[in-house]
Coordinates of C-alpha atoms and ligand atoms in Angstrom, one line a residue:
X76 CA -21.8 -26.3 27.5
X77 CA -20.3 -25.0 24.2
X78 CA -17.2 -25.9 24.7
X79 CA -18.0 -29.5 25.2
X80 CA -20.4 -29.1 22.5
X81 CA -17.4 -28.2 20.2
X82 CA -15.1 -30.4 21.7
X83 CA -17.5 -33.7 20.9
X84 CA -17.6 -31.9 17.3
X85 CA -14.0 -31.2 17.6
X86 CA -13.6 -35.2 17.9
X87 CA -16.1 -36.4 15.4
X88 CA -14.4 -34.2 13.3
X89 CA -10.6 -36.1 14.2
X90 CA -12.5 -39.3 13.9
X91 CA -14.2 -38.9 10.8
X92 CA -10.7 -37.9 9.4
X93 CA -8.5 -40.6 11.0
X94 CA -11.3 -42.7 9.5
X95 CA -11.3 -41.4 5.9
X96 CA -7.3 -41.9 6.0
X97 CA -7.6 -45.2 7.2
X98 CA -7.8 -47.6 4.8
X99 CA -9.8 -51.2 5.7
X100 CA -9.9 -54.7 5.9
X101 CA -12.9 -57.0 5.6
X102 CA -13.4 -60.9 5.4
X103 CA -16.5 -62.7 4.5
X104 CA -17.9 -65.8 2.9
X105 CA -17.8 -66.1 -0.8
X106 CA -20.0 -69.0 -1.7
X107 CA -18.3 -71.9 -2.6
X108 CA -16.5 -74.1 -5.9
X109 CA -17.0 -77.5 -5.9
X110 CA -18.3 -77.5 -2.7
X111 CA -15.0 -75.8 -0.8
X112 CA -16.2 -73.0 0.8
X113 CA -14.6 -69.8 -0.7
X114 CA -13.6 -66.8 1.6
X115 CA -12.5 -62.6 0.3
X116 CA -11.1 -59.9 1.5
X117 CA -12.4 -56.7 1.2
X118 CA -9.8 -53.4 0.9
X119 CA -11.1 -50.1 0.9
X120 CA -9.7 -47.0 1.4
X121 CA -10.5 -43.4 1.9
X122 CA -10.3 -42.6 -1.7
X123 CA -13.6 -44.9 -3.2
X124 CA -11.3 -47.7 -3.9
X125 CA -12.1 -50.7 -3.3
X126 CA -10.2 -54.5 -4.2
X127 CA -11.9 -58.0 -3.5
X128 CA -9.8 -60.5 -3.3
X129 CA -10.8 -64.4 -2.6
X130 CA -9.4 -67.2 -1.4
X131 CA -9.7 -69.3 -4.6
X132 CA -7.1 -68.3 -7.0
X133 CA -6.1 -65.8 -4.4
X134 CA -7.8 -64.2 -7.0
X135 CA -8.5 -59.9 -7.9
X136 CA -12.3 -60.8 -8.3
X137 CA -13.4 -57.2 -8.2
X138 CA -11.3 -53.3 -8.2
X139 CA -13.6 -50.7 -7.8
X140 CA -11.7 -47.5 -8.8
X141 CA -13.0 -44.1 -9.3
X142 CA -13.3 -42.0 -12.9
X143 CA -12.5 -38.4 -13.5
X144 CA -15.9 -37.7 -12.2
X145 CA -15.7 -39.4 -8.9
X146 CA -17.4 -42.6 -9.9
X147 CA -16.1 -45.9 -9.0
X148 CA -16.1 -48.8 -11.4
X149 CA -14.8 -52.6 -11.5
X150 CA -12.0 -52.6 -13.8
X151 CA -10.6 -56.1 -14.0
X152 CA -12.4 -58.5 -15.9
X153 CA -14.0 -62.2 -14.1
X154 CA -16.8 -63.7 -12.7
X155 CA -19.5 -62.9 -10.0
X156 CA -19.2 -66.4 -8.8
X157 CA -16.5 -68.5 -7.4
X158 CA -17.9 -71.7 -8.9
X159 CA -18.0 -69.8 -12.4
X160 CA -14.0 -69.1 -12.3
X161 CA -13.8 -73.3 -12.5
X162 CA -16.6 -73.5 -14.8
X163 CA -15.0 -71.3 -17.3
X164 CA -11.4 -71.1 -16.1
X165 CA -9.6 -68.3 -17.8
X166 CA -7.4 -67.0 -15.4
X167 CA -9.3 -63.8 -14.9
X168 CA -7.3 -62.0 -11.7
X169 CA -5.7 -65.3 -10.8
X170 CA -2.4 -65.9 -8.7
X171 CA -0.6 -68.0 -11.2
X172 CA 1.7 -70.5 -10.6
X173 CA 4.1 -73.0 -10.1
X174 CA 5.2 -71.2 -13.4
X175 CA 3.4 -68.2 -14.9
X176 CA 3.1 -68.4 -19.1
X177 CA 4.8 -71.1 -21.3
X178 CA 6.9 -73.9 -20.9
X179 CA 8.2 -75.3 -24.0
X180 CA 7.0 -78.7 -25.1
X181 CA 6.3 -79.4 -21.3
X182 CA 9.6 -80.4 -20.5
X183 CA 12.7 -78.9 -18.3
X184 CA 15.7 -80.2 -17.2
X185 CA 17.2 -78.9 -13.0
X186 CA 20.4 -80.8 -12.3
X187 CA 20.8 -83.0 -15.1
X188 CA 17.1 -84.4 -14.0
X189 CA 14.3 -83.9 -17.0
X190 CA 11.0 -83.1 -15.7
X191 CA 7.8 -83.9 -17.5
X192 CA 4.6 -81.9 -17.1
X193 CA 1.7 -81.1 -18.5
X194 CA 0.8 -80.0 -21.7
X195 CA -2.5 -77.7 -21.6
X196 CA -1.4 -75.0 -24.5
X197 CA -0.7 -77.1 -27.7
X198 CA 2.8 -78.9 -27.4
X199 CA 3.8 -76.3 -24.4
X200 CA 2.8 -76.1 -20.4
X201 CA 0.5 -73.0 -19.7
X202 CA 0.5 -70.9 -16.4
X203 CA 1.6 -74.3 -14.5
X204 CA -0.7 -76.6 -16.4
X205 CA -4.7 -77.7 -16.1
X206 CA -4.6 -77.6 -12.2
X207 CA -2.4 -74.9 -11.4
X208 CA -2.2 -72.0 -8.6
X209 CA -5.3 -70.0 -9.9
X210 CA -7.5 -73.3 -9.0
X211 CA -6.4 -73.6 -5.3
X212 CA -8.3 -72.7 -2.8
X213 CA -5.1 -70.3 -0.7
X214 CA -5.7 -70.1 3.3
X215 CA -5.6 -66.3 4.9
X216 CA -3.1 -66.1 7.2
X217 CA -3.7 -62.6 8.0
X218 CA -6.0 -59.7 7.3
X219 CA -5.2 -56.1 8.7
X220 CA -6.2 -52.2 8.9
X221 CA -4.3 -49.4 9.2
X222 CA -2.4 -46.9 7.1
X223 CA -2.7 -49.5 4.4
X224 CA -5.3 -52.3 4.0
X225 CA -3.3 -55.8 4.2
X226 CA -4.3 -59.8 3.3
X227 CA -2.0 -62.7 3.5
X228 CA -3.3 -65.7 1.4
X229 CA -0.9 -68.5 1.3
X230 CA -1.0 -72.1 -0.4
X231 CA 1.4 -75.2 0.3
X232 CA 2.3 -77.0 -3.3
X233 CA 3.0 -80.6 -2.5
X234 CA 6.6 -82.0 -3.7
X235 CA 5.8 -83.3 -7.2
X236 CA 2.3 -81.5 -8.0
X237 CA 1.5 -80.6 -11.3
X238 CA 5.5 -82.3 -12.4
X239 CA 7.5 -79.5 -10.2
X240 CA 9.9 -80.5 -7.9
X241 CA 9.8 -79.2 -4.1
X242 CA 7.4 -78.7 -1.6
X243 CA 6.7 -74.9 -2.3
X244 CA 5.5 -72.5 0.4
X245 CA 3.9 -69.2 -1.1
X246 CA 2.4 -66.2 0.0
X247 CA 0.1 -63.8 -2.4
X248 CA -0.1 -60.4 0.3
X249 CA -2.6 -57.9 -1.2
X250 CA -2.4 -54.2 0.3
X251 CA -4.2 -51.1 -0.6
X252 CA -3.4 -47.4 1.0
X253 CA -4.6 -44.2 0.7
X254 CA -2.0 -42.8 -2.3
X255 CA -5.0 -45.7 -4.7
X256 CA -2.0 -48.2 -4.7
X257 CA -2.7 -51.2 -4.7
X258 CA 0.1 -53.7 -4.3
X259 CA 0.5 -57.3 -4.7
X260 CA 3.9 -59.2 -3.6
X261 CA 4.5 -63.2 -4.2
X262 CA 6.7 -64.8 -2.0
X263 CA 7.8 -68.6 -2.2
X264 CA 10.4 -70.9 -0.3
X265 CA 11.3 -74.4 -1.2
X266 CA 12.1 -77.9 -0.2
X267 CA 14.2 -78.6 -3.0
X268 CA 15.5 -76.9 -5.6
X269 CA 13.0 -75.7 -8.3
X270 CA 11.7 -73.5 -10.7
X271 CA 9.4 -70.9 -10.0
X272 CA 7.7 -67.9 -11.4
X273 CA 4.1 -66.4 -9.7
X274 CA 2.2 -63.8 -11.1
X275 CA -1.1 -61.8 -11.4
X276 CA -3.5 -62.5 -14.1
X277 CA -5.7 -59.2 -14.1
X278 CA -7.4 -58.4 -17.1
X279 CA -7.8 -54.4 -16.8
X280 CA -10.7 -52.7 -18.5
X281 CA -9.9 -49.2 -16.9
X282 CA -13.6 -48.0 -18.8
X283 CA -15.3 -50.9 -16.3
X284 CA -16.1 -52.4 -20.0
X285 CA -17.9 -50.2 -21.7
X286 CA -15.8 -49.1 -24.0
X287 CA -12.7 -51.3 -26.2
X288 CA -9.7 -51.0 -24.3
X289 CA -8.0 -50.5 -27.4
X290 CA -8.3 -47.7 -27.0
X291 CA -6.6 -47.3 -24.3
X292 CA -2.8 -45.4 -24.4
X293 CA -0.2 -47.3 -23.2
X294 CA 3.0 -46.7 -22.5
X295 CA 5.6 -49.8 -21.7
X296 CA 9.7 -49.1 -20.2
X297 CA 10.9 -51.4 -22.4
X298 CA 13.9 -50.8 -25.2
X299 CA 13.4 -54.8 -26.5
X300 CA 11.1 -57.7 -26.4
X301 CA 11.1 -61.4 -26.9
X302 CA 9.8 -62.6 -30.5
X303 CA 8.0 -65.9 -30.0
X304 CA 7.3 -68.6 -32.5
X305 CA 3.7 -70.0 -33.8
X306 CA 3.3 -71.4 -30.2
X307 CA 4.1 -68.0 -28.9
X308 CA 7.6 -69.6 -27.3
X309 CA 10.7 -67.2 -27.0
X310 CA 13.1 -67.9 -30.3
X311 CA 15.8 -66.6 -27.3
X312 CA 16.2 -63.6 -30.2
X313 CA 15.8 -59.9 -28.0
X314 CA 14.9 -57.7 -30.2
X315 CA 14.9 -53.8 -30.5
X316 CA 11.4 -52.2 -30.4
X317 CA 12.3 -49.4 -32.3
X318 CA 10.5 -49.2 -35.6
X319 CA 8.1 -52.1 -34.3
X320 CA 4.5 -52.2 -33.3
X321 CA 5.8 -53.1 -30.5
X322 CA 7.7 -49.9 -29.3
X323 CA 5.8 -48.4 -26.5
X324 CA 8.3 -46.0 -24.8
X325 CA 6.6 -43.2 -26.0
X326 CA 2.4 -43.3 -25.6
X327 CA 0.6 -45.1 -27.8
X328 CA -2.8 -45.8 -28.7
X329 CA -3.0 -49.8 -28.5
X330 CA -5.4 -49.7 -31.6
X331 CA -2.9 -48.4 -33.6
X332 CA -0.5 -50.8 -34.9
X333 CA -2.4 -53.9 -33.6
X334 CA -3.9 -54.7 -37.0
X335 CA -0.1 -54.1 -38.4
X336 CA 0.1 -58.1 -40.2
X337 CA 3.4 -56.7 -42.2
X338 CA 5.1 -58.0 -38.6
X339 CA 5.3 -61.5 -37.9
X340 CA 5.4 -61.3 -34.6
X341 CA 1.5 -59.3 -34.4
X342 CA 0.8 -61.8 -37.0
X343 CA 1.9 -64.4 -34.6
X344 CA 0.4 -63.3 -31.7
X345 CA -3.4 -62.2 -33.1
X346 CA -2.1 -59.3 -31.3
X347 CA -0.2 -58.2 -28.7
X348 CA 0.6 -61.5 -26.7
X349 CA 4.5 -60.8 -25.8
X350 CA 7.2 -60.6 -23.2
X351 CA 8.9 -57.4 -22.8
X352 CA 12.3 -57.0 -21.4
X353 CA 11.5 -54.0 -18.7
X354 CA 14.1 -50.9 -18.7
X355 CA 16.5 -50.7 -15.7
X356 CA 17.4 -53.7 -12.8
X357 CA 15.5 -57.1 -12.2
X358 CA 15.0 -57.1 -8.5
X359 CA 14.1 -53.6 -7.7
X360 CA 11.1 -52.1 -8.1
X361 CA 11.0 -50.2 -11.2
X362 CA 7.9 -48.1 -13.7
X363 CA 7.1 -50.4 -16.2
X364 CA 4.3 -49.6 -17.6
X365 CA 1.0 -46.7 -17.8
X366 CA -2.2 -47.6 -19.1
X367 CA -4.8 -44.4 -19.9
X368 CA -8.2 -44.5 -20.4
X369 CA -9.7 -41.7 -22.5
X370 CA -13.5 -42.6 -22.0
X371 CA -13.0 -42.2 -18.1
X372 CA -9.8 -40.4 -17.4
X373 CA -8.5 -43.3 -15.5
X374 CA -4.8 -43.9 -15.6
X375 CA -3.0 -46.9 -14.3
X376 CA 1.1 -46.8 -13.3
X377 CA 2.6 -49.9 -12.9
X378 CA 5.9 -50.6 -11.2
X379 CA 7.5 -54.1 -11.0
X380 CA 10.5 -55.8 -9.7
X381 CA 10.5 -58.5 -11.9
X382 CA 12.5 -58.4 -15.5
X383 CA 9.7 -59.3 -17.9
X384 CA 6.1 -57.9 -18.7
X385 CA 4.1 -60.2 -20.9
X386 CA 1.7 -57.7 -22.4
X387 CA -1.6 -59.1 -23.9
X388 CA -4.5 -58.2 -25.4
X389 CA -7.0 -60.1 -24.3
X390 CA -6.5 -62.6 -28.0
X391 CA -8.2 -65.4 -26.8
X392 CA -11.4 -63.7 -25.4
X393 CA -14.0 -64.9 -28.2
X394 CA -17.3 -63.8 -26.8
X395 CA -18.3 -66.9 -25.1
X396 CA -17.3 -65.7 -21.5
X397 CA -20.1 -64.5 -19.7
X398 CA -18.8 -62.2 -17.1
X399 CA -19.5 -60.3 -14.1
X400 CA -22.9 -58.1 -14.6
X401 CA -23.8 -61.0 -17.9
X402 CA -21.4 -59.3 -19.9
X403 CA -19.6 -61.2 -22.8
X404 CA -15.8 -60.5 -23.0
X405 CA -14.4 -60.2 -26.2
X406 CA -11.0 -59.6 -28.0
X407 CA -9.7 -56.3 -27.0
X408 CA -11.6 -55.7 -24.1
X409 CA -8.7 -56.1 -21.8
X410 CA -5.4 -55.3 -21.4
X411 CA -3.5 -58.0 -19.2
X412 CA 0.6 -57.2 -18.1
X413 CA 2.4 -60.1 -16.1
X414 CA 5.0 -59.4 -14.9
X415 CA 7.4 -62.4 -14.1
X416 CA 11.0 -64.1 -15.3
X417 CA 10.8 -64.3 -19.3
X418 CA 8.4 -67.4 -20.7
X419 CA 10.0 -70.7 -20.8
X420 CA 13.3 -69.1 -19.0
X421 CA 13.8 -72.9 -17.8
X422 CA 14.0 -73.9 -21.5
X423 CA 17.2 -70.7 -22.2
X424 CA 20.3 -70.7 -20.2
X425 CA 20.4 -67.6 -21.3
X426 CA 17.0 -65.7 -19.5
X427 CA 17.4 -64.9 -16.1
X428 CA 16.7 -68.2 -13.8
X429 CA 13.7 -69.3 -12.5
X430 CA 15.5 -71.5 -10.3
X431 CA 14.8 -71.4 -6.5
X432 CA 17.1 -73.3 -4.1
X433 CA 15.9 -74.3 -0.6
X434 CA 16.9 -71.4 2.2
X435 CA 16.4 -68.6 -0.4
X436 CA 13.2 -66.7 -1.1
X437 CA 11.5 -65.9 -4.3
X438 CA 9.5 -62.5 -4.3
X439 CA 7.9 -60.8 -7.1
X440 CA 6.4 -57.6 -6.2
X441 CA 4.0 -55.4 -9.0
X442 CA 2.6 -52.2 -7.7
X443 CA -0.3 -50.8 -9.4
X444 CA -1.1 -46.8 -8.9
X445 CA -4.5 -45.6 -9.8
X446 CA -5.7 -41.8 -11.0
X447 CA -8.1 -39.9 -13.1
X448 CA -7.6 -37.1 -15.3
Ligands
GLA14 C1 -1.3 -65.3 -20.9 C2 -0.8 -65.8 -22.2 C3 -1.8 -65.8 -23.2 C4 -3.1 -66.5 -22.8 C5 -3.5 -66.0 -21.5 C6 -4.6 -66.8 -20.9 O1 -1.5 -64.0 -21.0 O2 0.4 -65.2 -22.6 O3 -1.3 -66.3 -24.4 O4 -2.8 -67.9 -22.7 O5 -2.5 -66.0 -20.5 O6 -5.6 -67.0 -21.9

């Protein structure tokens, strides 16, 4: 009798372990935008985080991630409707695509063939024009348990949509474990060749907005950035960040040199809205970047395989987007980092290429590690 009695707790005890190491995957419905029914995934894992993900956008709609304390809250800016992310599009934890940031003057040439397409940003194509990735409604292929918590959304771009060449096949696979990493890896093939760059639009507030995340202290692995002209185009210049506002290799307090208007290129960006060049090899995956948040000890590490980081402050938030919980977001409540090929790379021989021929495949994988001190 008391051996089976410590046996069965012998058990619950293995269970109740193998189930707080087990990190989870859930599906459900997720109302609906314009009348398509939306669908998310659910990751959790043994450590109180938690990332939502839905089908429209293939969108990070909610990251639950705990403070020094213990206490879990939603750290990426958007809406608590889907219908509200097409209401008041902004991007807010959107898979971007065909091509992430700006295109200059709407225009690139592949092969000697110019290609028109739409100018939403001033003169310039943003984040692949009016009707891009963020407002398709992705299929899940897959949705798994285990060590780590795993989602497959994909989406089939139609030769010729939005002005890009090639029927494009992508993946957006979301995965969570038990180490709080939460990792997000775009995959694409092709019909034809093409140009391509995907990319996640989170807009971290690691306070759960309720304090500026200016003052947050961030750290970026980059020796140069990319100036950008009144558009916020690449000149093609790539320029040191020593001595600049813009040189994050040691910590920095974002707050610090933001209001610096003896540079041009804050001046030019109401902020911080630029590409940086990160340290070490395009193609593997790398540190790029650690955001710290001294109200609630959270600390983000980000790792990246892709070249560039466009770092941004959240410029364009002017109040009048009523987020999750009613709250209104405002300049300087987020801090957004996309990584990606450099904007407009199309546009500069020089960049890396955002070309993608047919029998190769495009990834871009960004790793995001969460913590509390
Ligand atoms: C990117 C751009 C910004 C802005 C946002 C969306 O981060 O670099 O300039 O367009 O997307 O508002």
């Amino acid at each position: 009798m008391k051996f089976c009695t410590l046996l069965a707790g012998a058990s619950l005890l293995a269970l109740t372990i193998a189930q707080a190491n087990a990190a989870t995957a859930t599906r459900a419905g997720f109302g609906a935008a314009n009348g398509q029914k939306v669908e998310a995934v659910t990751l959790s894992n043994g450590k109180g985080m938690r990332a939502r993900i839905m089908t429209l956008g293939a969108t990070l709609q909610s990251l639950m991630v705990p403070d020094k304390a213990g206490k879990a809250a939603d750290v990426v800016l958007g809406y608590d409707t889907a219908q509200q992310y097409l209401d008041r599009p902004n991007y807010f934890g959107a898979s971007i695509g065909r091509y992430a940031n700006r295109i200059a003057h709407a225009k690139f040439s592949l092969d000697s063939k110019t290609y028109t397409l739409e100018a939403n940003d001033g003169p310039n194509t943003l984040h692949g024009g009016s009707k891009g990735f963020d407002k398709k409604n992705w299929k899940i292929d897959s949705v798994s348990s285990g060590p780590e918590a795993k989602a497959v959304f994909s989406y089939v771009s139609p030769d010729g949509e939005a002005g890009f060449p090639g029927e494009l096949h992508v993946t957006a696979t979301y995965s969570l474990d038990d180490n709080n990493v939460l990792k997000i890896e775009y995959r694409a093939t092709t019909s034809k060749p093409t140009i391509v760059n995907l990319t996640n639009h989170a807009y971290f507030s690691l306070s759960g907005v309720t304090h500026s995340a200016l003052d947050d202290i961030v750290t970026i692995h980059a020796a140069k950035f990319t100036p950008v002209d009144q558009t916020l185009i690449p000149t093609g210049e790539r320029r040191d960040v020593a001595g600049t506002p813009f040189d994050f290799r040691t910590p920095h307090r974002v707050n610090d040199r933001i209001r610096d208007a003896r540079d041009a290129q804050i001046r030019m960006g109401r902020g911080y809205d630029h590409n940086f060049i990160v340290d070490g090899r395009p193609g593997t995956l790398r540190p790029a970047a650690v955001v710290e948040d001294p109200s609630s000890g959270r600390v983000m590490e980000m790792a990246v395989t892709a070249p560039g980081l466009q770092f941004y402050t959240g410029n364009f938030l002017d109040g009048t987007f009523i987020g999750k919980d009613r709250k209104s977001y405002r300049q300087g409540d987020s801090i957004s980092l996309e990584p990606g090929v450099f904007p407009d790379a199309p546009n500069h021989p020089d960049f890396l290429s955002a070309r993608l021929n047919p029998g190769q495949t495009y990834t871009n994988v960004m790793t995001y590690k969460f913590s509390a001190k």
